[in-house]
């Protein structure tokens, strides 16, 4: 069984600063993918970044980067230069080859303060 | 990027009625679609996996007869909430994947309110 743990129910960050959202995972599969999604108040799920378990380099997408530490089973999301529009719920998710759907963590609500 | 269209975005219905939610992949063929439910301030919970041309696979605890899923084509899956009750009020969101399921795209969600 897979499990995603997000230990931060809520986070505050000042505009223009960087913030790290924590995510740890548990899976028995050797091949898996880790995802981060942003969910604004409108409800849509916006894909941010993906990291494959065999990727040697940390994934980056613009202001988003994923700090992947495989031995620790962690996949933290780093948002640099926070903007007011970054205020939203952020979900970490995992997909392995056995289970085709995503398993989501409980989410972290990020609030960017001016 | 690929787009998944879901509608309606919001529906209010009376208890006992049925509600159909559509999920369409607009520019790719989705052999598999997933239906999730999200209660307020909670995470997304997988309800069922919809496979084109075959029966859906439901997660434990999800009533097959209450949540009817049809995936009749490679671009359309529907979720019908039958005989809806107030406890079915929730945010329902679909996602669709390509053949290899390397990328999953989400619809914009449907907020269901049962009075």
Short mmCIF file of C-alpha atoms in Angstrom, two decimals:
data_model
loop_
_atom_site.label_atom_id
_atom_site.label_comp_id
_atom_site.label_asym_id
_atom_site.label_seq_id
_atom_site.Cartn_x
_atom_site.Cartn_y
_atom_site.Cartn_z
CA UNK A 1 0.00 0.00 0.00
CA UNK A 2 1.09 3.50 -0.74
CA UNK A 3 0.96 6.42 1.60
CA UNK A 4 1.75 10.11 1.37
CA UNK A 5 2.29 12.19 4.49
CA UNK A 6 2.15 15.96 4.54
CA UNK A 7 2.79 17.10 8.10
CA UNK A 8 2.15 20.81 7.60
CA UNK A 9 -1.60 21.61 7.59
CA UNK A 10 -0.80 25.27 7.02
CA UNK A 11 2.16 27.43 6.14
CA UNK A 12 2.75 31.17 5.96
CA UNK A 13 5.39 32.84 3.84
CA UNK A 14 6.24 36.42 3.06
CA UNK A 15 5.95 37.55 -0.51
CA UNK A 16 9.20 37.12 -2.48
CA UNK A 17 10.59 34.60 -0.01
CA UNK A 18 11.10 30.88 -0.61
CA UNK A 19 9.06 28.21 1.13
CA UNK A 20 9.42 24.44 1.46
CA UNK A 21 6.40 22.16 1.68
CA UNK A 22 7.17 18.78 3.16
CA UNK A 23 6.15 15.42 1.73
CA UNK A 24 7.19 11.94 2.74
CA UNK A 25 6.00 8.78 1.10
CA UNK A 26 5.85 5.08 1.57
CA UNK A 27 5.69 2.50 -1.17
CA UNK A 28 6.93 -1.00 -1.73
CA UNK A 29 7.36 -0.45 -5.44
CA UNK A 30 10.77 0.22 -6.96
CA UNK A 31 9.37 2.31 -9.78
CA UNK A 32 7.08 5.19 -8.92
CA UNK A 33 6.36 8.81 -9.67
CA UNK A 34 5.87 11.73 -7.34
CA UNK A 35 3.65 14.66 -8.18
CA UNK A 36 2.78 18.02 -6.72
CA UNK A 37 -0.51 19.75 -7.48
CA UNK A 38 -1.83 23.16 -6.55
CA UNK A 39 -5.52 23.58 -5.77
CA UNK A 40 -6.77 27.18 -5.56
CA UNK A 41 -10.12 28.03 -4.05
CA UNK A 42 -11.77 27.40 -7.43
CA UNK A 43 -11.09 23.68 -6.93
CA UNK A 44 -9.16 22.83 -10.06
CA UNK A 45 -6.05 20.71 -9.68
CA UNK A 46 -3.06 22.34 -11.31
CA UNK A 47 -0.08 20.13 -12.07
CA UNK A 48 3.16 21.66 -10.84
CA UNK A 49 6.00 19.19 -11.01
CA UNK A 50 6.86 15.51 -11.43
CA UNK A 51 9.76 13.39 -10.18
CA UNK A 52 10.39 9.84 -11.31
CA UNK A 53 11.94 7.45 -8.84
CA UNK A 54 14.83 6.75 -11.19
CA UNK A 55 15.50 10.38 -12.02
CA UNK A 56 18.92 11.27 -10.70
CA UNK A 57 18.41 14.99 -10.80
CA UNK A 58 15.85 16.94 -8.85
CA UNK A 59 13.00 18.15 -11.02
CA UNK A 60 12.56 21.86 -11.62
CA UNK A 61 9.75 23.80 -13.29
CA UNK A 62 10.19 27.54 -13.19
CA UNK A 63 9.85 28.67 -9.58
CA UNK A 64 9.09 25.15 -8.44
CA UNK A 65 11.71 22.60 -7.57
CA UNK A 66 11.46 19.22 -5.95
CA UNK A 67 13.98 18.23 -3.30
CA UNK A 68 13.99 14.47 -3.84
CA UNK A 69 15.75 12.41 -1.20
CA UNK A 70 15.10 8.82 -2.11
CA UNK A 71 16.77 7.22 0.89
CA UNK A 72 14.65 9.32 3.21
CA UNK A 73 11.57 8.85 1.04
CA UNK A 74 10.94 12.54 0.92
CA UNK A 75 9.88 14.76 -1.96
CA UNK A 76 9.64 18.31 -0.67
CA UNK A 77 8.39 21.10 -2.89
CA UNK A 78 10.34 24.33 -2.90
CA UNK A 79 8.65 27.46 -4.18
CA UNK A 80 11.04 30.33 -4.75
CA UNK A 81 10.13 34.01 -4.84
CA UNK A 82 6.61 33.46 -3.50
CA UNK A 83 3.81 35.45 -5.05
CA UNK A 84 0.39 36.32 -3.65
CA UNK A 85 -1.14 34.08 -6.30
CA UNK A 86 0.67 31.10 -4.81
CA UNK A 87 -1.80 31.08 -1.91
CA UNK A 88 -3.63 27.74 -2.28
CA UNK A 89 -3.75 24.14 -1.13
CA UNK A 90 -0.82 22.03 -2.23
CA UNK A 91 -1.05 18.27 -2.56
CA UNK A 92 1.74 15.76 -2.89
CA UNK A 93 0.83 12.52 -4.65
CA UNK A 94 2.39 9.23 -5.65
CA UNK A 95 1.75 6.81 -8.47
CA UNK A 96 3.42 3.46 -8.83
CA UNK A 97 3.26 0.89 -11.58
CA UNK A 98 0.89 -1.34 -9.67
CA UNK A 99 -1.70 1.29 -8.87
CA UNK A 100 -2.46 3.52 -11.78
CA UNK A 101 -4.30 6.22 -9.89
CA UNK A 102 -2.68 8.86 -7.74
CA UNK A 103 -2.66 8.60 -3.97
CA UNK A 104 -2.77 12.03 -2.37
CA UNK A 105 -1.53 13.42 0.88
CA UNK A 106 -3.71 15.50 3.18
CA UNK A 107 -2.43 18.74 1.72
CA UNK A 108 -0.82 21.94 2.97
CA UNK A 109 -2.55 25.29 2.85
CA UNK A 110 -0.05 27.95 1.89
CA UNK A 111 -0.77 31.59 2.55
CA UNK A 112 1.51 34.20 1.05
CA UNK A 113 1.53 37.44 2.98
CA UNK A 114 2.32 40.82 1.43
CA UNK B 1 -1.08 20.92 -22.59
CA UNK B 2 -3.83 18.36 -22.54
CA UNK B 3 -7.22 19.49 -21.36
CA UNK B 4 -9.88 17.63 -19.48
CA UNK B 5 -13.31 19.18 -19.48
CA UNK B 6 -15.73 18.43 -16.67
CA UNK B 7 -19.25 19.68 -16.28
CA UNK B 8 -21.36 20.80 -14.71
CA UNK B 9 -19.13 22.81 -12.41
CA UNK B 10 -21.86 23.14 -9.85
CA UNK B 11 -25.17 21.38 -9.34
CA UNK B 12 -27.84 21.64 -6.71
CA UNK B 13 -30.45 18.90 -6.60
CA UNK B 14 -33.20 17.56 -4.43
CA UNK B 15 -32.75 14.46 -2.36
CA UNK B 16 -33.72 11.35 -4.29
CA UNK B 17 -32.85 12.62 -7.73
CA UNK B 18 -29.96 11.48 -9.92
CA UNK B 19 -27.15 13.65 -11.17
CA UNK B 20 -24.83 12.98 -14.09
CA UNK B 21 -21.33 14.43 -14.27
CA UNK B 22 -19.35 14.33 -17.51
CA UNK B 23 -15.61 14.19 -17.96
CA UNK B 24 -14.14 14.63 -21.43
CA UNK B 25 -10.59 14.50 -22.68
CA UNK B 26 -10.41 17.17 -25.37
CA UNK B 27 -7.19 16.51 -27.23
CA UNK B 28 -6.07 13.02 -26.34
CA UNK B 29 -7.53 9.55 -26.01
CA UNK B 30 -8.08 8.61 -22.40
CA UNK B 31 -8.14 4.86 -22.01
CA UNK B 32 -8.42 5.32 -18.28
CA UNK B 33 -10.20 7.91 -16.21
CA UNK B 34 -10.32 8.27 -12.47
CA UNK B 35 -13.06 9.69 -10.29
CA UNK B 36 -12.23 11.32 -6.99
CA UNK B 37 -14.32 12.80 -4.21
CA UNK B 38 -13.16 15.60 -1.96
CA UNK B 39 -14.92 16.69 1.19
CA UNK B 40 -14.30 20.23 2.48
CA UNK B 41 -10.76 20.80 3.67
CA UNK B 42 -9.84 17.20 3.00
CA UNK B 43 -7.78 15.38 0.44
CA UNK B 44 -8.89 13.72 -2.77
CA UNK B 45 -10.08 10.18 -2.29
CA UNK B 46 -10.20 7.81 -5.23
CA UNK B 47 -13.67 6.45 -5.85
CA UNK B 48 -13.23 4.38 -8.97
CA UNK B 49 -11.15 3.71 -12.04
CA UNK B 50 -12.99 3.87 -15.33
CA UNK B 51 -11.67 1.87 -18.27
CA UNK B 52 -12.93 2.41 -21.80
CA UNK B 53 -15.14 -0.45 -22.91
CA UNK B 54 -15.13 -2.33 -19.63
CA UNK B 55 -16.58 -2.15 -16.16
CA UNK B 56 -15.24 0.35 -13.69
CA UNK B 57 -13.16 -0.73 -10.73
CA UNK B 58 -14.47 0.67 -7.47
CA UNK B 59 -12.50 1.38 -4.34
CA UNK B 60 -13.44 -0.34 -1.13
CA UNK B 61 -16.43 1.27 0.50
CA UNK B 62 -17.75 2.94 -2.66
CA UNK B 63 -21.22 1.75 -3.62
CA UNK B 64 -21.31 0.59 -7.22
CA UNK B 65 -25.05 0.99 -7.50
CA UNK B 66 -25.02 4.52 -6.17
CA UNK B 67 -22.12 5.82 -8.23
CA UNK B 68 -22.61 4.56 -11.77
CA UNK B 69 -19.66 5.01 -14.07
CA UNK B 70 -19.76 4.69 -17.83
CA UNK B 71 -16.73 5.01 -20.09
CA UNK B 72 -18.26 4.39 -23.49
CA UNK B 73 -15.63 6.11 -25.60
CA UNK B 74 -11.98 7.09 -25.43
CA UNK B 75 -12.91 10.67 -24.69
CA UNK B 76 -15.87 10.50 -22.33
CA UNK B 77 -16.57 9.09 -18.90
CA UNK B 78 -19.67 9.84 -16.87
CA UNK B 79 -20.40 9.52 -13.18
CA UNK B 80 -24.04 9.30 -12.18
CA UNK B 81 -24.94 9.79 -8.55
CA UNK B 82 -28.20 7.91 -8.22
CA UNK B 83 -30.85 8.71 -5.62
CA UNK B 84 -28.67 11.42 -4.19
CA UNK B 85 -28.80 12.20 -0.49
CA UNK B 86 -27.38 15.12 1.48
CA UNK B 87 -24.38 13.03 2.55
CA UNK B 88 -23.43 12.73 -1.13
CA UNK B 89 -22.79 16.46 -1.21
CA UNK B 90 -19.16 16.83 -2.09
CA UNK B 91 -16.68 18.00 -4.69
CA UNK B 92 -16.24 15.42 -7.44
CA UNK B 93 -13.27 15.63 -9.76
CA UNK B 94 -12.12 13.45 -12.62
CA UNK B 95 -8.71 12.86 -14.06
CA UNK B 96 -7.68 11.29 -17.32
CA UNK B 97 -4.50 9.63 -18.45
CA UNK B 98 -2.95 8.73 -21.73
CA UNK B 99 -2.08 5.17 -22.70
CA UNK B 100 0.97 5.03 -20.52
CA UNK B 101 -0.55 7.03 -17.70
CA UNK B 102 2.63 8.98 -17.41
CA UNK B 103 0.67 12.17 -17.15
CA UNK B 104 -2.64 12.69 -15.48
CA UNK B 105 -4.80 15.71 -16.14
CA UNK B 106 -7.67 16.87 -13.99
CA UNK B 107 -11.02 18.32 -14.79
CA UNK B 108 -12.16 21.47 -13.03
CA UNK B 109 -14.41 19.57 -10.65
CA UNK B 110 -18.12 19.50 -9.84
CA UNK B 111 -19.54 20.80 -6.60
CA UNK B 112 -22.63 18.74 -5.79
CA UNK B 113 -25.09 20.00 -3.21
CA UNK B 114 -28.02 17.76 -2.33
CA UNK B 115 -30.84 19.45 -0.48
#
